[in-house]
Short mmCIF file of N, CA, C and O in Angstrom, two decimals:
data_model
loop_
_atom_site.label_atom_id
_atom_site.label_comp_id
_atom_site.label_asym_id
_atom_site.label_seq_id
_atom_site.Cartn_x
_atom_site.Cartn_y
_atom_site.Cartn_z
N UNK A 686 -19.68 4.23 -26.54
CA UNK A 686 -20.50 3.80 -25.44
C UNK A 686 -19.72 3.81 -24.13
O UNK A 686 -20.23 4.26 -23.11
N UNK A 687 -18.47 3.30 -24.15
CA UNK A 687 -17.68 3.26 -22.93
C UNK A 687 -17.26 4.65 -22.49
O UNK A 687 -17.15 4.92 -21.30
N UNK A 688 -17.03 5.55 -23.44
CA UNK A 688 -16.68 6.91 -23.09
C UNK A 688 -17.83 7.59 -22.36
O UNK A 688 -17.62 8.29 -21.37
N UNK A 689 -19.05 7.38 -22.84
CA UNK A 689 -20.22 7.96 -22.19
C UNK A 689 -20.37 7.41 -20.78
O UNK A 689 -20.66 8.16 -19.83
N UNK A 690 -20.16 6.12 -20.62
CA UNK A 690 -20.23 5.51 -19.30
C UNK A 690 -19.15 6.08 -18.39
O UNK A 690 -19.41 6.39 -17.22
N UNK A 691 -17.93 6.25 -18.91
CA UNK A 691 -16.83 6.80 -18.13
C UNK A 691 -17.13 8.22 -17.67
O UNK A 691 -16.93 8.58 -16.51
N UNK A 692 -17.64 9.05 -18.57
CA UNK A 692 -17.98 10.43 -18.23
C UNK A 692 -19.11 10.46 -17.20
O UNK A 692 -19.08 11.25 -16.25
N UNK A 693 -20.10 9.59 -17.36
CA UNK A 693 -21.20 9.52 -16.41
C UNK A 693 -20.70 9.13 -15.02
O UNK A 693 -21.11 9.72 -14.01
N UNK A 694 -19.81 8.17 -14.94
CA UNK A 694 -19.26 7.75 -13.66
C UNK A 694 -18.45 8.89 -13.03
O UNK A 694 -18.55 9.14 -11.82
N UNK A 695 -17.66 9.60 -13.82
CA UNK A 695 -16.89 10.72 -13.29
C UNK A 695 -17.79 11.83 -12.76
O UNK A 695 -17.55 12.38 -11.68
N UNK A 696 -18.81 12.17 -13.51
CA UNK A 696 -19.73 13.23 -13.08
C UNK A 696 -20.47 12.81 -11.82
O UNK A 696 -20.62 13.59 -10.87
N UNK A 697 -20.93 11.56 -11.77
CA UNK A 697 -21.63 11.06 -10.59
C UNK A 697 -20.71 11.07 -9.38
O UNK A 697 -21.11 11.47 -8.28
N UNK A 698 -19.48 10.61 -9.55
CA UNK A 698 -18.52 10.59 -8.44
C UNK A 698 -18.25 12.00 -7.93
O UNK A 698 -18.24 12.25 -6.72
N UNK A 699 -18.04 12.94 -8.84
CA UNK A 699 -17.79 14.33 -8.44
C UNK A 699 -18.99 14.91 -7.72
O UNK A 699 -18.86 15.58 -6.69
N UNK A 700 -20.18 14.63 -8.23
CA UNK A 700 -21.39 15.13 -7.59
C UNK A 700 -21.55 14.55 -6.19
O UNK A 700 -21.90 15.27 -5.25
N UNK A 701 -21.30 13.26 -6.02
CA UNK A 701 -21.45 12.64 -4.70
C UNK A 701 -20.44 13.19 -3.70
O UNK A 701 -20.77 13.41 -2.54
N UNK A 702 -19.23 13.44 -4.14
CA UNK A 702 -18.22 14.01 -3.24
C UNK A 702 -18.62 15.42 -2.83
O UNK A 702 -18.57 15.77 -1.64
N UNK A 703 -19.02 16.23 -3.77
CA UNK A 703 -19.42 17.61 -3.46
C UNK A 703 -20.66 17.62 -2.57
O UNK A 703 -20.76 18.39 -1.61
N UNK A 704 -21.62 16.74 -2.86
CA UNK A 704 -22.84 16.68 -2.05
C UNK A 704 -22.53 16.25 -0.62
O UNK A 704 -23.06 16.83 0.33
N UNK A 705 -21.67 15.25 -0.45
CA UNK A 705 -21.32 14.79 0.90
C UNK A 705 -20.61 15.90 1.67
O UNK A 705 -20.87 16.10 2.85
N UNK A 706 -19.71 16.61 1.00
CA UNK A 706 -19.00 17.71 1.66
C UNK A 706 -19.96 18.83 2.05
O UNK A 706 -19.89 19.37 3.16
N UNK A 707 -20.88 19.17 1.16
CA UNK A 707 -21.83 20.25 1.44
C UNK A 707 -22.77 19.87 2.58
O UNK A 707 -23.04 20.69 3.47
N UNK A 708 -23.25 18.64 2.58
CA UNK A 708 -24.16 18.20 3.65
C UNK A 708 -23.43 18.20 4.98
O UNK A 708 -23.99 18.61 6.01
N UNK A 709 -22.18 17.74 5.01
CA UNK A 709 -21.41 17.73 6.25
C UNK A 709 -21.19 19.15 6.76
O UNK A 709 -21.24 19.39 7.97
N UNK A 710 -20.94 20.09 5.87
CA UNK A 710 -20.75 21.48 6.27
C UNK A 710 -22.04 22.10 6.79
O UNK A 710 -22.03 22.91 7.71
N UNK A 711 -23.17 21.73 6.18
CA UNK A 711 -24.44 22.32 6.58
C UNK A 711 -24.95 21.78 7.91
O UNK A 711 -25.44 22.55 8.74
N UNK A 712 -24.90 20.49 8.12
CA UNK A 712 -25.51 19.92 9.33
C UNK A 712 -24.50 19.49 10.38
O UNK A 712 -24.89 19.09 11.47
N UNK A 713 -23.22 19.60 10.10
CA UNK A 713 -22.21 19.20 11.07
C UNK A 713 -22.07 20.19 12.20
O UNK A 713 -22.31 21.39 12.04
N UNK A 714 -21.68 19.71 13.40
CA UNK A 714 -21.51 20.63 14.52
C UNK A 714 -20.28 21.52 14.32
O UNK A 714 -19.30 21.12 13.71
N UNK A 715 -20.40 22.74 14.82
CA UNK A 715 -19.29 23.69 14.71
C UNK A 715 -18.90 24.14 16.11
O UNK A 715 -19.55 25.00 16.69
N UNK A 716 -17.86 23.55 16.63
CA UNK A 716 -17.35 24.00 17.92
C UNK A 716 -15.85 24.16 17.78
O UNK A 716 -15.15 23.23 17.42
N UNK A 717 -15.40 25.37 18.03
CA UNK A 717 -13.98 25.66 17.91
C UNK A 717 -13.42 25.92 19.30
O UNK A 717 -13.95 26.73 20.04
N UNK A 718 -12.35 25.21 19.63
CA UNK A 718 -11.62 25.55 20.85
C UNK A 718 -10.15 25.23 20.63
O UNK A 718 -9.80 24.43 19.76
N UNK A 719 -9.27 25.84 21.38
CA UNK A 719 -7.84 25.66 21.15
C UNK A 719 -7.35 24.22 21.35
O UNK A 719 -6.37 23.81 20.75
N UNK A 720 -8.04 23.44 22.17
CA UNK A 720 -7.59 22.07 22.42
C UNK A 720 -7.69 21.21 21.17
O UNK A 720 -6.96 20.23 21.03
N UNK A 721 -8.61 21.55 20.26
CA UNK A 721 -8.76 20.77 19.03
C UNK A 721 -7.54 20.90 18.12
O UNK A 721 -7.24 20.01 17.34
N UNK A 722 -6.86 22.01 18.18
CA UNK A 722 -5.73 22.24 17.31
C UNK A 722 -4.42 21.65 17.80
O UNK A 722 -3.43 21.66 17.09
N UNK A 723 -4.41 21.14 19.03
CA UNK A 723 -3.18 20.59 19.58
C UNK A 723 -2.95 19.16 19.09
O UNK A 723 -3.89 18.41 18.89
N UNK A 724 -1.68 18.79 18.91
CA UNK A 724 -1.41 17.41 18.52
C UNK A 724 -1.74 16.46 19.67
O UNK A 724 -1.54 16.79 20.83
N UNK A 725 -2.25 15.29 19.33
CA UNK A 725 -2.66 14.33 20.34
C UNK A 725 -2.14 12.96 19.95
O UNK A 725 -2.33 12.50 18.83
N UNK A 726 -1.47 12.32 20.90
CA UNK A 726 -0.99 10.98 20.64
C UNK A 726 -0.99 10.20 21.94
O UNK A 726 -0.23 10.48 22.85
N UNK A 727 -1.87 9.24 22.05
CA UNK A 727 -1.94 8.33 23.19
C UNK A 727 -2.18 9.05 24.51
O UNK A 727 -1.79 8.54 25.57
N UNK A 728 -2.73 10.23 24.50
CA UNK A 728 -3.03 10.92 25.73
C UNK A 728 -1.84 11.59 26.39
O UNK A 728 -1.98 12.20 27.44
N UNK A 729 -0.68 11.50 25.80
CA UNK A 729 0.52 12.10 26.38
C UNK A 729 0.82 13.39 25.64
O UNK A 729 0.98 13.38 24.41
N UNK A 730 0.90 14.50 26.34
CA UNK A 730 1.22 15.75 25.64
C UNK A 730 2.65 15.71 25.10
O UNK A 730 3.54 15.13 25.71
N UNK A 731 2.85 16.31 23.96
CA UNK A 731 4.17 16.31 23.35
C UNK A 731 5.04 17.38 23.99
O UNK A 731 4.57 18.44 24.40
N UNK A 732 6.32 17.09 24.06
CA UNK A 732 7.30 18.05 24.58
C UNK A 732 8.30 18.34 23.48
O UNK A 732 8.83 17.43 22.84
N UNK A 733 8.57 19.58 23.25
CA UNK A 733 9.54 19.95 22.23
C UNK A 733 8.94 19.81 20.83
O UNK A 733 7.74 19.77 20.63
N UNK A 734 9.82 19.72 19.88
CA UNK A 734 9.39 19.62 18.49
C UNK A 734 9.01 18.18 18.14
O UNK A 734 9.55 17.23 18.68
N UNK A 735 8.09 18.04 17.21
CA UNK A 735 7.69 16.71 16.76
C UNK A 735 8.54 16.23 15.60
O UNK A 735 8.45 15.08 15.20
N UNK A 736 9.33 17.10 15.02
CA UNK A 736 10.16 16.75 13.87
C UNK A 736 11.50 16.22 14.35
O UNK A 736 12.44 16.97 14.56
N UNK A 737 11.56 14.93 14.57
CA UNK A 737 12.79 14.29 15.00
C UNK A 737 13.33 13.42 13.88
O UNK A 737 12.56 12.82 13.13
N UNK A 738 14.64 13.32 13.75
CA UNK A 738 15.18 12.45 12.71
C UNK A 738 14.87 10.99 13.00
O UNK A 738 14.94 10.53 14.14
N UNK A 739 14.51 10.25 11.96
CA UNK A 739 14.17 8.83 12.08
C UNK A 739 15.28 8.03 11.43
O UNK A 739 15.76 8.38 10.35
N UNK A 740 15.67 6.97 12.09
CA UNK A 740 16.73 6.11 11.55
C UNK A 740 16.26 5.49 10.23
O UNK A 740 15.13 5.02 10.11
N UNK A 741 17.11 5.49 9.23
CA UNK A 741 16.75 5.00 7.90
C UNK A 741 16.43 3.51 7.92
O UNK A 741 15.73 3.00 7.05
N UNK A 742 16.91 2.79 8.92
CA UNK A 742 16.63 1.36 9.00
C UNK A 742 15.15 1.06 9.11
O UNK A 742 14.68 0.05 8.58
N UNK A 743 14.40 1.91 9.80
CA UNK A 743 12.95 1.70 9.92
C UNK A 743 12.29 1.80 8.54
O UNK A 743 11.44 1.00 8.19
N UNK A 744 12.68 2.82 7.79
CA UNK A 744 12.11 3.02 6.46
C UNK A 744 12.47 1.85 5.54
O UNK A 744 11.62 1.33 4.83
N UNK A 745 13.71 1.44 5.56
CA UNK A 745 14.16 0.34 4.71
C UNK A 745 13.45 -0.95 5.07
O UNK A 745 13.03 -1.71 4.19
N UNK A 746 13.31 -1.21 6.36
CA UNK A 746 12.62 -2.41 6.81
C UNK A 746 11.16 -2.39 6.36
O UNK A 746 10.62 -3.41 5.92
N UNK A 747 10.52 -1.24 6.44
CA UNK A 747 9.12 -1.12 6.02
C UNK A 747 8.98 -1.35 4.52
O UNK A 747 8.04 -2.02 4.08
N UNK A 748 9.89 -0.82 3.73
CA UNK A 748 9.82 -1.01 2.28
C UNK A 748 10.02 -2.48 1.93
O UNK A 748 9.32 -3.03 1.07
N UNK A 749 10.97 -3.13 2.58
CA UNK A 749 11.18 -4.56 2.31
C UNK A 749 9.97 -5.39 2.73
O UNK A 749 9.57 -6.32 2.01
N UNK A 750 9.38 -5.07 3.87
CA UNK A 750 8.18 -5.78 4.28
C UNK A 750 7.07 -5.58 3.27
O UNK A 750 6.38 -6.54 2.90
N UNK A 751 6.90 -4.36 2.81
CA UNK A 751 5.86 -4.07 1.84
C UNK A 751 6.09 -4.84 0.54
O UNK A 751 5.15 -5.38 -0.05
N UNK A 752 7.35 -4.91 0.11
CA UNK A 752 7.67 -5.62 -1.13
C UNK A 752 7.27 -7.09 -1.02
O UNK A 752 6.62 -7.64 -1.93
N UNK A 753 7.61 -7.75 0.07
CA UNK A 753 7.31 -9.16 0.18
C UNK A 753 5.86 -9.40 0.57
O UNK A 753 5.31 -10.47 0.30
N UNK A 754 5.22 -8.42 1.17
CA UNK A 754 3.80 -8.53 1.44
C UNK A 754 3.01 -8.47 0.14
O UNK A 754 2.07 -9.25 -0.06
N UNK A 755 3.39 -7.58 -0.75
CA UNK A 755 2.74 -7.49 -2.05
C UNK A 755 2.99 -8.76 -2.86
O UNK A 755 2.11 -9.23 -3.58
N UNK A 756 4.17 -9.33 -2.71
CA UNK A 756 4.46 -10.61 -3.38
C UNK A 756 3.45 -11.66 -2.95
O UNK A 756 2.91 -12.40 -3.77
N UNK A 757 3.19 -11.73 -1.66
CA UNK A 757 2.25 -12.72 -1.15
C UNK A 757 0.84 -12.45 -1.67
O UNK A 757 0.12 -13.38 -2.02
N UNK A 758 0.49 -11.19 -1.74
CA UNK A 758 -0.85 -10.83 -2.23
C UNK A 758 -1.01 -11.26 -3.68
O UNK A 758 -2.08 -11.73 -4.07
N UNK A 759 0.02 -11.15 -4.49
CA UNK A 759 -0.07 -11.57 -5.88
C UNK A 759 0.09 -13.08 -6.05
O UNK A 759 -0.49 -13.67 -6.94
N UNK A 760 0.89 -13.69 -5.22
CA UNK A 760 1.21 -15.10 -5.39
C UNK A 760 0.14 -16.02 -4.82
O UNK A 760 -0.10 -17.10 -5.36
N UNK A 761 -0.52 -15.64 -3.75
CA UNK A 761 -1.50 -16.51 -3.11
C UNK A 761 -2.67 -16.86 -4.03
O UNK A 761 -3.01 -18.03 -4.18
N UNK A 762 -3.33 -15.88 -4.65
CA UNK A 762 -4.45 -16.25 -5.55
C UNK A 762 -3.98 -17.12 -6.71
O UNK A 762 -4.71 -18.01 -7.15
N UNK A 763 -2.79 -16.87 -7.21
CA UNK A 763 -2.27 -17.68 -8.31
C UNK A 763 -2.09 -19.12 -7.84
O UNK A 763 -2.44 -20.06 -8.55
N UNK A 764 -1.57 -19.30 -6.63
CA UNK A 764 -1.34 -20.65 -6.11
C UNK A 764 -2.65 -21.38 -5.85
O UNK A 764 -2.71 -22.61 -5.97
N UNK A 765 -3.70 -20.67 -5.52
CA UNK A 765 -4.99 -21.31 -5.25
C UNK A 765 -5.58 -21.91 -6.52
O UNK A 765 -6.14 -23.00 -6.50
N UNK A 766 -5.45 -21.21 -7.64
CA UNK A 766 -6.08 -21.68 -8.87
C UNK A 766 -5.12 -22.36 -9.84
O UNK A 766 -5.50 -22.70 -10.94
N UNK A 767 -3.88 -22.59 -9.42
CA UNK A 767 -2.88 -23.10 -10.36
C UNK A 767 -3.25 -24.48 -10.90
O UNK A 767 -3.09 -24.74 -12.09
N UNK A 768 -3.76 -25.37 -10.07
CA UNK A 768 -4.06 -26.72 -10.54
C UNK A 768 -5.29 -26.77 -11.42
O UNK A 768 -5.34 -27.52 -12.38
N UNK A 769 -6.27 -25.97 -11.09
CA UNK A 769 -7.54 -26.09 -11.80
C UNK A 769 -7.61 -25.30 -13.09
O UNK A 769 -8.24 -25.73 -14.04
N UNK A 770 -6.96 -24.16 -13.14
CA UNK A 770 -7.16 -23.29 -14.30
C UNK A 770 -5.87 -22.96 -15.03
O UNK A 770 -5.79 -23.12 -16.25
N UNK A 771 -4.88 -22.50 -14.32
CA UNK A 771 -3.70 -21.93 -14.97
C UNK A 771 -2.90 -22.97 -15.74
O UNK A 771 -2.55 -22.76 -16.90
N UNK A 772 -2.60 -24.10 -15.12
CA UNK A 772 -1.76 -25.10 -15.78
C UNK A 772 -2.48 -25.70 -16.98
O UNK A 772 -1.87 -25.93 -18.03
N UNK A 773 -3.78 -25.93 -16.86
CA UNK A 773 -4.54 -26.50 -17.98
C UNK A 773 -4.68 -25.51 -19.13
O UNK A 773 -4.69 -25.90 -20.30
N UNK A 774 -4.80 -24.24 -18.82
CA UNK A 774 -5.04 -23.23 -19.85
C UNK A 774 -3.74 -22.72 -20.48
O UNK A 774 -3.61 -22.70 -21.69
N UNK A 775 -2.79 -22.32 -19.64
CA UNK A 775 -1.59 -21.69 -20.16
C UNK A 775 -0.36 -22.59 -20.15
O UNK A 775 0.61 -22.31 -20.83
N UNK A 776 -0.35 -23.59 -19.31
CA UNK A 776 0.74 -24.56 -19.28
C UNK A 776 2.06 -23.99 -18.82
O UNK A 776 2.13 -23.26 -17.83
N UNK A 777 3.12 -24.31 -19.56
CA UNK A 777 4.46 -23.90 -19.14
C UNK A 777 4.66 -22.38 -19.11
O UNK A 777 5.50 -21.89 -18.36
N UNK A 778 3.92 -21.66 -19.90
CA UNK A 778 4.05 -20.20 -19.91
C UNK A 778 3.69 -19.61 -18.54
O UNK A 778 4.35 -18.70 -18.06
N UNK A 779 2.64 -20.14 -17.92
CA UNK A 779 2.24 -19.65 -16.60
C UNK A 779 3.32 -19.94 -15.58
O UNK A 779 3.64 -19.09 -14.74
N UNK A 780 3.89 -21.12 -15.61
CA UNK A 780 4.94 -21.47 -14.66
C UNK A 780 6.19 -20.61 -14.89
O UNK A 780 6.84 -20.18 -13.94
N UNK A 781 6.51 -20.36 -16.14
CA UNK A 781 7.68 -19.54 -16.45
C UNK A 781 7.46 -18.09 -15.98
O UNK A 781 8.38 -17.45 -15.45
N UNK A 782 6.26 -17.59 -16.13
CA UNK A 782 5.96 -16.22 -15.70
C UNK A 782 6.08 -16.08 -14.20
O UNK A 782 6.71 -15.13 -13.70
N UNK A 783 5.51 -17.01 -13.46
CA UNK A 783 5.61 -16.95 -12.00
C UNK A 783 7.05 -17.22 -11.56
O UNK A 783 7.53 -16.62 -10.60
N UNK A 784 7.74 -18.09 -12.27
CA UNK A 784 9.15 -18.32 -11.96
C UNK A 784 9.97 -17.05 -12.13
O UNK A 784 10.84 -16.74 -11.29
N UNK A 785 9.71 -16.29 -13.19
CA UNK A 785 10.41 -15.02 -13.40
C UNK A 785 10.06 -14.03 -12.30
O UNK A 785 10.93 -13.31 -11.80
N UNK A 786 8.79 -13.98 -11.90
CA UNK A 786 8.35 -13.11 -10.82
C UNK A 786 9.10 -13.44 -9.53
O UNK A 786 9.61 -12.55 -8.84
N UNK A 787 9.19 -14.72 -9.22
CA UNK A 787 9.89 -15.15 -8.01
C UNK A 787 11.39 -14.86 -8.12
O UNK A 787 12.03 -14.48 -7.14
N UNK A 788 11.95 -15.02 -9.30
CA UNK A 788 13.38 -14.77 -9.51
C UNK A 788 13.71 -13.29 -9.26
O UNK A 788 14.71 -12.98 -8.61
N UNK A 789 12.87 -12.40 -9.75
CA UNK A 789 13.09 -10.97 -9.51
C UNK A 789 13.03 -10.66 -8.02
O UNK A 789 13.86 -9.91 -7.49
N UNK A 790 12.08 -11.28 -7.32
CA UNK A 790 11.98 -11.05 -5.88
C UNK A 790 13.17 -11.64 -5.12
O UNK A 790 13.66 -11.04 -4.17
N UNK A 791 13.64 -12.79 -5.54
CA UNK A 791 14.82 -13.38 -4.89
C UNK A 791 16.04 -12.51 -5.13
O UNK A 791 16.85 -12.30 -4.22
N UNK A 792 16.19 -11.98 -6.34
CA UNK A 792 17.31 -11.06 -6.60
C UNK A 792 17.20 -9.80 -5.75
O UNK A 792 18.20 -9.28 -5.25
N UNK A 793 15.97 -9.30 -5.57
CA UNK A 793 15.78 -8.13 -4.71
C UNK A 793 16.14 -8.43 -3.26
O UNK A 793 16.78 -7.62 -2.59
N UNK A 794 15.77 -9.61 -2.78
CA UNK A 794 16.11 -10.00 -1.42
C UNK A 794 17.62 -10.18 -1.28
O UNK A 794 18.22 -9.75 -0.29
N UNK A 795 18.26 -10.81 -2.26
CA UNK A 795 19.70 -11.00 -2.21
C UNK A 795 20.43 -9.66 -2.22
O UNK A 795 21.42 -9.48 -1.50
N UNK A 796 19.94 -8.72 -3.02
CA UNK A 796 20.55 -7.40 -3.07
C UNK A 796 20.43 -6.69 -1.72
O UNK A 796 21.39 -6.11 -1.22
N UNK A 797 19.22 -6.76 -1.13
CA UNK A 797 19.02 -6.12 0.18
C UNK A 797 19.89 -6.79 1.24
O UNK A 797 20.45 -6.11 2.11
N UNK A 798 20.01 -8.09 1.18
CA UNK A 798 20.83 -8.82 2.14
C UNK A 798 22.29 -8.44 2.00
O UNK A 798 22.99 -8.20 2.96
N UNK A 799 22.76 -8.35 0.74
CA UNK A 799 24.16 -8.01 0.49
C UNK A 799 24.48 -6.59 0.94
O UNK A 799 25.59 -6.31 1.43
N UNK A 800 23.52 -5.68 0.77
CA UNK A 800 23.73 -4.29 1.18
C UNK A 800 23.60 -4.09 2.69
O UNK A 800 23.85 -3.01 3.19
N UNK A 801 23.17 -5.15 3.42
CA UNK A 801 23.06 -5.04 4.86
C UNK A 801 21.74 -4.47 5.33
O UNK A 801 21.62 -4.05 6.49
N UNK A 802 20.73 -4.46 4.47
CA UNK A 802 19.44 -3.89 4.84
C UNK A 802 18.68 -4.77 5.83
O UNK A 802 17.80 -4.28 6.53
N UNK A 803 19.03 -6.02 5.92
CA UNK A 803 18.32 -6.93 6.82
C UNK A 803 18.97 -7.01 8.19
O UNK A 803 18.47 -7.69 9.08
N UNK A 804 20.08 -6.34 8.38
CA UNK A 804 20.77 -6.35 9.67
C UNK A 804 20.27 -5.18 10.51
O UNK A 804 20.25 -4.04 10.04
N UNK A 805 19.88 -5.45 11.71
CA UNK A 805 19.38 -4.42 12.60
C UNK A 805 20.53 -3.91 13.47
O UNK A 805 21.05 -4.64 14.29
N UNK A 806 20.93 -2.66 13.27
CA UNK A 806 22.07 -2.12 13.98
C UNK A 806 21.62 -1.12 15.02
O UNK A 806 20.75 -0.35 14.85
#
């Protein structure tokens, strides 16, 4: 039963994507001019090449932000229901699981701090 439902959802999704693409191609406006192909950013024309080296610190900072942002996304709902549902149902196992989750994140933060990833140079 679930396989049939899965196949039906896949076929429906594929049909809807193809139908939306075909309708957009059929009724969408077609105007081609060279200005459409130019890169545009904040109204300022670009000079030179757009491929410039980026300092690795930006990438590292973004990854660390993402890591702790995802932590908050997972931890906040757990904290909201901890008193009413989790502690009564699972007890110490729930606390140990979240404690392990936090421990892994603290080790990740300590590692990044030790490697100097949090220092802006």
